[in-house]
PDB file of C-alpha atoms in Angstrom:
ATOM      1  CA  MET J   8       0.000   0.000   0.000  1.00 60.00           C
ATOM      2  CA  ALA J   9       1.682   3.191  -1.202  1.00 58.00           C
ATOM      3  CA  GLN J  10       0.716   6.533   0.324  1.00 59.00           C
ATOM      4  CA  ASP J  11       0.815   8.219  -3.099  1.00 72.00           C
ATOM      5  CA  ASP J  12      -1.374   5.566  -4.733  1.00 85.00           C
ATOM      6  CA  PRO J  13      -5.026   6.535  -4.178  1.00 92.00           C
ATOM      7  CA  VAL J  14      -6.469   3.037  -4.728  1.00 95.00           C
ATOM      8  CA  VAL J  15      -6.149  -0.489  -3.352  1.00 96.00           C
ATOM      9  CA  SER J  16      -7.307  -3.682  -5.036  1.00 96.00           C
ATOM     10  CA  ALA J  17     -10.044  -6.014  -3.869  1.00 97.00           C
ATOM     11  CA  GLN J  18      -7.351  -8.669  -3.436  1.00 97.00           C
ATOM     12  CA  TRP J  19      -5.331  -6.399  -1.137  1.00 97.00           C
ATOM     13  CA  LEU J  20      -8.361  -5.597   0.998  1.00 97.00           C
ATOM     14  CA  GLN J  21      -9.373  -9.254   1.241  1.00 97.00           C
ATOM     15  CA  GLN J  22      -5.876 -10.126   2.513  1.00 96.00           C
ATOM     16  CA  HIS J  23      -6.004  -7.380   5.165  1.00 96.00           C
ATOM     17  CA  LEU J  24      -9.656  -7.756   6.155  1.00 95.00           C
ATOM     18  CA  GLY J  25     -10.157  -7.793   9.904  1.00 92.00           C
ATOM     19  CA  GLN J  26      -6.960  -5.969  10.859  1.00 96.00           C
ATOM     20  CA  PRO J  27      -7.775  -3.551  13.707  1.00 95.00           C
ATOM     21  CA  ASP J  28      -6.284  -0.498  11.981  1.00 96.00           C
ATOM     22  CA  ILE J  29      -8.204  -1.085   8.726  1.00 97.00           C
ATOM     23  CA  LYS J  30     -11.575   0.694   8.721  1.00 97.00           C
ATOM     24  CA  ILE J  31     -13.916   0.151   5.767  1.00 98.00           C
ATOM     25  CA  LEU J  32     -16.645   2.582   4.737  1.00 98.00           C
ATOM     26  CA  ASP J  33     -19.464   2.080   2.247  1.00 98.00           C
ATOM     27  CA  ALA J  34     -19.760   5.544   0.710  1.00 97.00           C
ATOM     28  CA  SER J  35     -22.486   4.709  -1.812  1.00 97.00           C
ATOM     29  CA  TRP J  36     -24.704   7.566  -2.970  1.00 96.00           C
ATOM     30  CA  TYR J  37     -27.044   7.833  -5.936  1.00 93.00           C
ATOM     31  CA  MET J  38     -28.760  10.619  -7.833  1.00 86.00           C
ATOM     32  CA  PRO J  39     -32.451  11.052  -6.953  1.00 81.00           C
ATOM     33  CA  HIS J  40     -33.665   9.936 -10.395  1.00 82.00           C
ATOM     34  CA  GLU J  41     -31.900   6.567 -10.005  1.00 88.00           C
ATOM     35  CA  SER J  42     -34.408   5.451  -7.351  1.00 89.00           C
ATOM     36  CA  ARG J  43     -31.764   3.560  -5.394  1.00 93.00           C
ATOM     37  CA  ASP J  44     -31.544   3.590  -1.601  1.00 95.00           C
ATOM     38  CA  ALA J  45     -27.861   3.379  -0.633  1.00 96.00           C
ATOM     39  CA  TRP J  46     -28.570   2.853   3.078  1.00 95.00           C
ATOM     40  CA  GLN J  47     -30.979   0.016   2.377  1.00 94.00           C
ATOM     41  CA  GLU J  48     -28.582  -1.607  -0.108  1.00 95.00           C
ATOM     42  CA  TYR J  49     -25.768  -1.415   2.452  1.00 95.00           C
ATOM     43  CA  GLN J  50     -27.888  -3.267   5.012  1.00 94.00           C
ATOM     44  CA  VAL J  51     -28.657  -6.013   2.494  1.00 93.00           C
ATOM     45  CA  ALA J  52     -25.119  -6.540   1.192  1.00 95.00           C
ATOM     46  CA  HIS J  53     -21.728  -5.028   2.040  1.00 96.00           C
ATOM     47  CA  ILE J  54     -18.072  -5.871   2.547  1.00 97.00           C
ATOM     48  CA  PRO J  55     -17.710  -7.593   5.937  1.00 96.00           C
ATOM     49  CA  GLY J  56     -16.950  -5.083   8.682  1.00 95.00           C
ATOM     50  CA  ALA J  57     -17.885  -2.044   6.611  1.00 96.00           C
ATOM     51  CA  LEU J  58     -19.829   0.868   8.094  1.00 96.00           C
ATOM     52  CA  TYR J  59     -22.027   3.221   6.098  1.00 97.00           C
ATOM     53  CA  PHE J  60     -20.847   6.801   5.461  1.00 98.00           C
ATOM     54  CA  ASP J  61     -23.757   9.057   4.476  1.00 97.00           C
ATOM     55  CA  ILE J  62     -22.558  12.074   2.461  1.00 96.00           C
ATOM     56  CA  ASP J  63     -25.976  13.686   2.765  1.00 95.00           C
ATOM     57  CA  GLY J  64     -25.995  13.216   6.542  1.00 96.00           C
ATOM     58  CA  ILE J  65     -22.359  14.099   7.204  1.00 97.00           C
ATOM     59  CA  SER J  66     -22.687  17.518   5.629  1.00 97.00           C
ATOM     60  CA  ASP J  67     -23.093  21.238   6.274  1.00 97.00           C
ATOM     61  CA  ARG J  68     -26.477  21.817   7.927  1.00 95.00           C
ATOM     62  CA  THR J  69     -26.411  25.602   7.407  1.00 96.00           C
ATOM     63  CA  THR J  70     -27.066  25.541   3.649  1.00 94.00           C
ATOM     64  CA  HIS J  71     -29.838  24.316   1.368  1.00 91.00           C
ATOM     65  CA  LEU J  72     -27.229  23.014  -1.092  1.00 90.00           C
ATOM     66  CA  PRO J  73     -26.820  19.222  -1.072  1.00 91.00           C
ATOM     67  CA  HIS J  74     -23.997  17.426   0.792  1.00 93.00           C
ATOM     68  CA  MET J  75     -21.751  20.436   1.254  1.00 95.00           C
ATOM     69  CA  LEU J  76     -18.561  19.904   3.274  1.00 96.00           C
ATOM     70  CA  PRO J  77     -19.305  19.883   7.028  1.00 96.00           C
ATOM     71  CA  SER J  78     -17.381  21.918   9.556  1.00 95.00           C
ATOM     72  CA  GLU J  79     -14.226  20.467  11.085  1.00 95.00           C
ATOM     73  CA  GLU J  80     -16.060  19.936  14.368  1.00 94.00           C
ATOM     74  CA  ALA J  81     -18.976  18.121  12.720  1.00 95.00           C
ATOM     75  CA  PHE J  82     -16.719  15.892  10.622  1.00 96.00           C
ATOM     76  CA  ALA J  83     -14.575  15.015  13.630  1.00 96.00           C
ATOM     77  CA  ALA J  84     -17.677  14.156  15.644  1.00 95.00           C
ATOM     78  CA  ALA J  85     -19.083  11.953  12.872  1.00 96.00           C
ATOM     79  CA  VAL J  86     -15.836  10.090  12.185  1.00 97.00           C
ATOM     80  CA  SER J  87     -15.296   9.583  15.915  1.00 96.00           C
ATOM     81  CA  ALA J  88     -18.798   8.111  16.165  1.00 95.00           C
ATOM     82  CA  LEU J  89     -17.816   5.644  13.433  1.00 96.00           C
ATOM     83  CA  GLY J  90     -14.934   4.503  15.630  1.00 95.00           C
ATOM     84  CA  ILE J  91     -12.197   5.811  13.339  1.00 97.00           C
ATOM     85  CA  SER J  92      -8.968   7.255  14.773  1.00 96.00           C
ATOM     86  CA  ASN J  93      -6.152   9.234  13.162  1.00 97.00           C
ATOM     87  CA  HIS J  94      -3.989   6.108  13.237  1.00 96.00           C
ATOM     88  CA  ASP J  95      -6.420   4.076  11.142  1.00 97.00           C
ATOM     89  CA  LYS J  96      -6.180   3.269   7.462  1.00 97.00           C
ATOM     90  CA  VAL J  97      -9.542   4.079   5.879  1.00 98.00           C
ATOM     91  CA  ILE J  98     -10.712   2.141   2.809  1.00 98.00           C
ATOM     92  CA  VAL J  99     -13.788   3.541   1.069  1.00 98.00           C
ATOM     93  CA  TYR J 100     -15.935   1.997  -1.652  1.00 98.00           C
ATOM     94  CA  ASP J 101     -19.302   2.462  -3.348  1.00 97.00           C
ATOM     95  CA  GLY J 102     -21.979   0.375  -5.046  1.00 96.00           C
ATOM     96  CA  LYS J 103     -21.252   1.577  -8.576  1.00 95.00           C
ATOM     97  CA  GLY J 104     -17.537   0.932  -8.442  1.00 94.00           C
ATOM     98  CA  PHE J 105     -16.190   4.421  -8.981  1.00 92.00           C
ATOM     99  CA  TYR J 106     -18.706   7.200  -8.466  1.00 95.00           C
ATOM    100  CA  SER J 107     -19.430   8.727  -5.053  1.00 96.00           C
ATOM    101  CA  VAL J 108     -16.473   7.163  -3.270  1.00 96.00           C
ATOM    102  CA  PRO J 109     -13.816   9.725  -4.368  1.00 96.00           C
ATOM    103  CA  ARG J 110     -15.924  12.385  -2.652  1.00 97.00           C
ATOM    104  CA  VAL J 111     -15.414  10.726   0.744  1.00 98.00           C
ATOM    105  CA  TRP J 112     -11.732  10.127  -0.060  1.00 97.00           C
ATOM    106  CA  TRP J 113     -11.447  13.885  -0.712  1.00 96.00           C
ATOM    107  CA  MET J 114     -13.315  14.784   2.485  1.00 97.00           C
ATOM    108  CA  PHE J 115     -10.818  12.879   4.620  1.00 98.00           C
ATOM    109  CA  ARG J 116      -7.862  14.407   2.772  1.00 96.00           C
ATOM    110  CA  ILE J 117      -9.097  18.005   2.925  1.00 97.00           C
ATOM    111  CA  LEU J 118      -9.629  17.560   6.650  1.00 97.00           C
ATOM    112  CA  GLY J 119      -6.101  16.307   7.213  1.00 96.00           C
ATOM    113  CA  HIS J 120      -6.271  12.499   7.022  1.00 97.00           C
ATOM    114  CA  ASP J 121      -4.027  11.115   4.264  1.00 95.00           C
ATOM    115  CA  LYS J 122      -4.366   7.466   5.260  1.00 96.00           C
ATOM    116  CA  VAL J 123      -7.403   6.961   3.046  1.00 97.00           C
ATOM    117  CA  TRP J 124      -7.730   4.837  -0.099  1.00 97.00           C
ATOM    118  CA  VAL J 125     -10.435   4.020  -2.632  1.00 97.00           C
ATOM    119  CA  LEU J 126     -11.264   0.376  -3.316  1.00 97.00           C
ATOM    120  CA  ASP J 127     -10.587   0.048  -7.042  1.00 96.00           C
ATOM    121  CA  GLY J 128     -13.756  -1.145  -8.754  1.00 96.00           C
ATOM    122  CA  GLY J 129     -15.731  -0.868  -5.519  1.00 97.00           C
ATOM    123  CA  PHE J 130     -18.356  -3.338  -4.408  1.00 97.00           C
ATOM    124  CA  PRO J 131     -18.942  -4.711  -7.937  1.00 96.00           C
ATOM    125  CA  GLN J 132     -15.261  -5.692  -8.150  1.00 96.00           C
ATOM    126  CA  TRP J 133     -15.401  -7.246  -4.669  1.00 97.00           C
ATOM    127  CA  GLN J 134     -18.402  -9.306  -5.736  1.00 96.00           C
ATOM    128  CA  ALA J 135     -16.810 -10.299  -9.053  1.00 96.00           C
ATOM    129  CA  SER J 136     -13.730 -11.492  -7.154  1.00 96.00           C
ATOM    130  CA  GLY J 137     -15.887 -13.985  -5.258  1.00 96.00           C
ATOM    131  CA  PHE J 138     -15.043 -12.638  -1.816  1.00 97.00           C
ATOM    132  CA  ASN J 139     -17.348 -12.946   1.191  1.00 95.00           C
ATOM    133  CA  ILE J 140     -20.283 -10.547   1.434  1.00 95.00           C
ATOM    134  CA  GLY J 141     -22.013  -9.464   4.611  1.00 89.00           C
ATOM    135  CA  SER J 142     -25.699 -10.184   4.072  1.00 82.00           C
ATOM    136  CA  SER J 143     -26.877  -9.122   7.504  1.00 81.00           C
ATOM    137  CA  CYS J 144     -26.136  -5.827   9.201  1.00 82.00           C
ATOM    138  CA  PRO J 145     -24.940  -6.100  12.836  1.00 82.00           C
ATOM    139  CA  HIS J 146     -26.828  -3.946  15.296  1.00 87.00           C
ATOM    140  CA  ASP J 147     -23.582  -2.212  16.275  1.00 89.00           C
ATOM    141  CA  ALA J 148     -22.921  -1.202  12.651  1.00 90.00           C
ATOM    142  CA  VAL J 149     -26.390   0.316  12.333  1.00 91.00           C
ATOM    143  CA  LEU J 150     -25.956   2.224  15.586  1.00 94.00           C
ATOM    144  CA  LYS J 151     -22.549   3.623  14.578  1.00 94.00           C
ATOM    145  CA  SER J 152     -23.756   4.738  11.157  1.00 93.00           C
ATOM    146  CA  LYS J 153     -26.780   6.470  12.646  1.00 94.00           C
ATOM    147  CA  ALA J 154     -24.664   7.948  15.451  1.00 94.00           C
ATOM    148  CA  ALA J 155     -22.402   9.619  12.884  1.00 96.00           C
ATOM    149  CA  ASN J 156     -25.346  11.523  11.393  1.00 95.00           C
ATOM    150  CA  SER J 157     -26.672  12.371  14.850  1.00 95.00           C
ATOM    151  CA  ALA J 158     -23.263  13.719  15.885  1.00 94.00           C
ATOM    152  CA  VAL J 159     -23.338  16.149  12.954  1.00 95.00           C
ATOM    153  CA  GLU J 160     -26.826  17.323  13.878  1.00 94.00           C
ATOM    154  CA  THR J 161     -25.817  17.758  17.513  1.00 94.00           C
ATOM    155  CA  THR J 162     -22.728  19.760  16.557  1.00 94.00           C
ATOM    156  CA  TYR J 163     -24.684  22.171  14.354  1.00 93.00           C
ATOM    157  CA  ASN J 164     -27.308  22.592  17.061  1.00 92.00           C
ATOM    158  CA  GLY J 165     -24.582  23.799  19.387  1.00 89.00           C
ATOM    159  CA  GLU J 166     -25.207  20.977  21.821  1.00 81.00           C
ATOM    160  CA  LEU J 167     -22.513  19.043  23.612  1.00 66.00           C
ATOM    161  CA  ALA J 168     -21.675  15.781  21.879  1.00 64.00           C
ATOM    162  CA  ASN J 169     -19.319  13.042  22.995  1.00 69.00           C
ATOM    163  CA  ALA J 170     -15.731  14.230  22.915  1.00 71.00           C
ATOM    164  CA  ALA J 171     -14.282  13.705  19.440  1.00 80.00           C
ATOM    165  CA  THR J 172     -11.348  11.324  19.289  1.00 88.00           C
ATOM    166  CA  PHE J 173     -10.600  12.084  15.621  1.00 94.00           C
ATOM    167  CA  GLN J 174      -8.552  15.240  15.081  1.00 95.00           C
ATOM    168  CA  THR J 175      -8.897  17.316  11.904  1.00 96.00           C
ATOM    169  CA  GLU J 176      -6.627  19.785  10.143  1.00 95.00           C
ATOM    170  CA  PHE J 177      -8.476  21.767   7.491  1.00 96.00           C
ATOM    171  CA  ARG J 178      -6.456  22.337   4.324  1.00 95.00           C
ATOM    172  CA  HIS J 179      -7.906  25.608   3.094  1.00 92.00           C
ATOM    173  CA  GLN J 180      -5.928  25.534  -0.149  1.00 89.00           C
ATOM    174  CA  LEU J 181      -7.939  22.532  -1.369  1.00 90.00           C
ATOM    175  CA  LEU J 182     -11.274  24.368  -1.374  1.00 93.00           C
ATOM    176  CA  TRP J 183     -12.255  27.405  -3.416  1.00 94.00           C
ATOM    177  CA  THR J 184     -15.022  29.874  -2.669  1.00 93.00           C
ATOM    178  CA  LEU J 185     -17.430  31.320  -5.218  1.00 93.00           C
ATOM    179  CA  GLU J 186     -15.568  34.625  -5.016  1.00 95.00           C
ATOM    180  CA  LYS J 187     -12.276  32.976  -5.975  1.00 95.00           C
ATOM    181  CA  VAL J 188     -13.921  31.262  -8.935  1.00 95.00           C
ATOM    182  CA  LYS J 189     -15.492  34.530 -10.106  1.00 95.00           C
ATOM    183  CA  HIS J 190     -12.145  36.307  -9.845  1.00 96.00           C
ATOM    184  CA  ASN J 191     -10.432  33.561 -11.830  1.00 96.00           C
ATOM    185  CA  VAL J 192     -12.864  33.975 -14.749  1.00 95.00           C
ATOM    186  CA  ALA J 193     -11.059  37.223 -15.510  1.00 92.00           C
ATOM    187  CA  ALA J 194      -7.615  36.439 -14.088  1.00 94.00           C
ATOM    188  CA  LYS J 195      -7.356  32.973 -15.672  1.00 93.00           C
ATOM    189  CA  ALA J 196      -4.584  32.101 -13.217  1.00 94.00           C
ATOM    190  CA  HIS J 197      -5.943  28.586 -12.656  1.00 96.00           C
ATOM    191  CA  GLN J 198      -7.210  26.017 -15.136  1.00 96.00           C
ATOM    192  CA  VAL J 199     -10.835  25.142 -14.334  1.00 96.00           C
ATOM    193  CA  VAL J 200     -12.079  21.674 -15.250  1.00 97.00           C
ATOM    194  CA  ASP J 201     -15.721  20.551 -15.172  1.00 96.00           C
ATOM    195  CA  ALA J 202     -16.414  16.852 -14.484  1.00 96.00           C
ATOM    196  CA  ARG J 203     -19.972  16.730 -15.811  1.00 93.00           C
ATOM    197  CA  VAL J 204     -20.868  14.949 -19.041  1.00 92.00           C
ATOM    198  CA  LYS J 205     -20.544  16.994 -22.231  1.00 93.00           C
ATOM    199  CA  GLY J 206     -24.285  17.483 -22.801  1.00 91.00           C
ATOM    200  CA  ARG J 207     -24.757  19.154 -19.441  1.00 92.00           C
ATOM    201  CA  PHE J 208     -21.545  21.147 -19.845  1.00 92.00           C
ATOM    202  CA  ASP J 209     -22.686  22.456 -23.245  1.00 90.00           C
ATOM    203  CA  GLY J 210     -26.173  23.255 -21.959  1.00 89.00           C
ATOM    204  CA  LEU J 211     -27.802  20.745 -24.327  1.00 87.00           C
ATOM    205  CA  MET J 212     -29.019  18.454 -21.547  1.00 84.00           C
ATOM    206  CA  PRO J 213     -31.012  19.542 -18.504  1.00 85.00           C
ATOM    207  CA  GLU J 214     -29.481  19.333 -15.057  1.00 83.00           C
ATOM    208  CA  PRO J 215     -30.952  16.485 -12.981  1.00 81.00           C
ATOM    209  CA  ARG J 216     -31.947  18.846 -10.172  1.00 80.00           C
ATOM    210  CA  GLU J 217     -34.982  21.026 -10.786  1.00 79.00           C
ATOM    211  CA  GLY J 218     -34.285  24.746 -11.062  1.00 79.00           C
ATOM    212  CA  VAL J 219     -30.573  24.395 -11.813  1.00 83.00           C
ATOM    213  CA  ARG J 220     -29.362  25.894 -15.098  1.00 85.00           C
ATOM    214  CA  SER J 221     -27.206  23.853 -17.452  1.00 86.00           C
ATOM    215  CA  GLY J 222     -24.097  25.227 -19.130  1.00 91.00           C
ATOM    216  CA  HIS J 223     -20.730  26.006 -17.550  1.00 94.00           C
ATOM    217  CA  ILE J 224     -18.499  28.599 -15.917  1.00 94.00           C
ATOM    218  CA  PRO J 225     -16.814  30.779 -18.592  1.00 94.00           C
ATOM    219  CA  GLY J 226     -13.340  29.534 -19.476  1.00 94.00           C
ATOM    220  CA  THR J 227     -13.960  26.054 -18.108  1.00 95.00           C
ATOM    221  CA  VAL J 228     -12.798  22.891 -19.888  1.00 96.00           C
ATOM    222  CA  CYS J 229     -14.825  19.671 -19.831  1.00 96.00           C
ATOM    223  CA  VAL J 230     -13.234  16.351 -18.848  1.00 97.00           C
ATOM    224  CA  PRO J 231     -16.222  14.032 -18.229  1.00 95.00           C
ATOM    225  CA  PHE J 232     -15.763  11.966 -15.075  1.00 96.00           C
ATOM    226  CA  PRO J 233     -16.455   8.574 -16.768  1.00 93.00           C
ATOM    227  CA  GLU J 234     -13.176   9.021 -18.657  1.00 94.00           C
ATOM    228  CA  MET J 235     -11.216   8.382 -15.442  1.00 95.00           C
ATOM    229  CA  SER J 236     -12.192   4.714 -15.280  1.00 93.00           C
ATOM    230  CA  ASP J 237     -12.499   1.706 -17.568  1.00 91.00           C
ATOM    231  CA  GLY J 238     -15.450  -0.562 -18.332  1.00 84.00           C
ATOM    232  CA  ALA J 239     -14.915  -2.422 -15.054  1.00 83.00           C
ATOM    233  CA  GLN J 240     -15.099   0.863 -13.117  1.00 89.00           C
ATOM    234  CA  THR J 241     -11.450   0.685 -12.083  1.00 92.00           C
ATOM    235  CA  LEU J 242      -9.095   3.658 -12.226  1.00 94.00           C
ATOM    236  CA  LEU J 243      -7.116   3.976 -15.456  1.00 94.00           C
ATOM    237  CA  PRO J 244      -3.299   3.715 -15.310  1.00 93.00           C
ATOM    238  CA  ALA J 245      -1.476   6.966 -14.522  1.00 92.00           C
ATOM    239  CA  ASP J 246      -0.214   7.505 -18.071  1.00 94.00           C
ATOM    240  CA  GLU J 247      -3.695   7.102 -19.532  1.00 95.00           C
ATOM    241  CA  LEU J 248      -5.137   9.498 -16.958  1.00 95.00           C
ATOM    242  CA  SER J 249      -2.532  12.099 -17.891  1.00 95.00           C
ATOM    243  CA  LYS J 250      -3.471  11.733 -21.564  1.00 96.00           C
ATOM    244  CA  LYS J 251      -7.142  12.398 -20.787  1.00 96.00           C
ATOM    245  CA  PHE J 252      -6.248  15.774 -19.290  1.00 96.00           C
ATOM    246  CA  GLU J 253      -3.661  16.578 -21.951  1.00 96.00           C
ATOM    247  CA  GLN J 254      -6.150  15.868 -24.747  1.00 95.00           C
ATOM    248  CA  ALA J 255      -8.455  18.459 -23.187  1.00 95.00           C
ATOM    249  CA  GLY J 256      -5.622  21.010 -23.102  1.00 95.00           C
ATOM    250  CA  ILE J 257      -5.061  20.729 -19.338  1.00 95.00           C
ATOM    251  CA  SER J 258      -1.542  20.662 -17.911  1.00 94.00           C
ATOM    252  CA  LEU J 259      -1.232  18.638 -14.712  1.00 93.00           C
ATOM    253  CA  ASP J 260       1.893  20.654 -13.939  1.00 92.00           C
ATOM    254  CA  GLY J 261      -0.171  23.826 -13.587  1.00 93.00           C
ATOM    255  CA  PRO J 262      -2.746  24.827 -10.942  1.00 94.00           C
ATOM    256  CA  ILE J 263      -6.183  23.262 -11.457  1.00 95.00           C
ATOM    257  CA  VAL J 264      -9.627  23.912  -9.995  1.00 96.00           C
ATOM    258  CA  LEU J 265     -12.193  21.110 -10.346  1.00 96.00           C
ATOM    259  CA  THR J 266     -15.943  21.569 -10.404  1.00 95.00           C
ATOM    260  CA  CYS J 267     -19.186  19.713 -11.151  1.00 94.00           C
ATOM    261  CA  ALA J 268     -22.784  20.156  -9.997  1.00 90.00           C
ATOM    262  CA  SER J 269     -22.663  19.369  -6.285  1.00 91.00           C
ATOM    263  CA  GLY J 270     -19.093  18.344  -5.487  1.00 91.00           C
ATOM    264  CA  VAL J 271     -19.261  14.578  -6.091  1.00 94.00           C
ATOM    265  CA  THR J 272     -17.931  13.866  -9.578  1.00 93.00           C
ATOM    266  CA  ALA J 273     -15.325  16.661  -9.370  1.00 95.00           C
ATOM    267  CA  CYS J 274     -13.620  14.480  -6.763  1.00 96.00           C
ATOM    268  CA  ILE J 275     -13.288  11.706  -9.353  1.00 95.00           C
ATOM    269  CA  LEU J 276     -11.146  14.079 -11.415  1.00 96.00           C
ATOM    270  CA  ALA J 277      -9.217  15.080  -8.274  1.00 95.00           C
ATOM    271  CA  LEU J 278      -8.322  11.460  -7.691  1.00 94.00           C
ATOM    272  CA  GLY J 279      -7.470  10.946 -11.358  1.00 93.00           C
ATOM    273  CA  ALA J 280      -5.212  14.014 -11.409  1.00 92.00           C
ATOM    274  CA  LEU J 281      -3.316  13.033  -8.270  1.00 85.00           C
TER     275      LEU J 281
END
């Protein structure tokens, strides 16, 4: 397991399953129109020992925007409730293979925890490998997953929660504000890359959320997030990933800002550009 490699294989995880410093999170999340319930699917089938990480629940409660990054205090409270410490190695996966999971990988990294990896190919790859699947959800796992969401709510309500054991360190340079993006439209100091599919980027397809305009930020380049993975939903080799950005006119040696619709698929590009 290399610190600079953002993914681990299903075979690696199977060999290290059950080690006390390995914590596994099911980070599945689906768009509303998909009519899939990630929490319910987790309870039916998951990697043994995995807990559920809810990106809608572990989020900023002061905005109407979906699954925005929570405060340091709220994230620390939620991760502590999941029983994760700063010494642990966190392995995250999702039910599609390579979709919502980079978002949770990014959340840990922006809040100071580098010992986090994405399971390459996710749950589909784990299943295809023939490894054991948890078909019943232990009561303790349900309680911890629910406690994480409750800890966020308690933190935003200003109430005293259990003392957080997980310590955060917010890396401000990894997050841009709207004002910075607006300034860069004129300054063009940073390359801005949009992860959405081309139809939405070009304004030819409607956005999946009602009331949201399609189109893109002026000066932005489109690198659709599906181009980061192959047909098996595993991350492409580093040289192929570099080519995807180069073909779009993006230099990985220069500063890059990544965007999408709600901060999920942009993290796929962040992982691919690492």
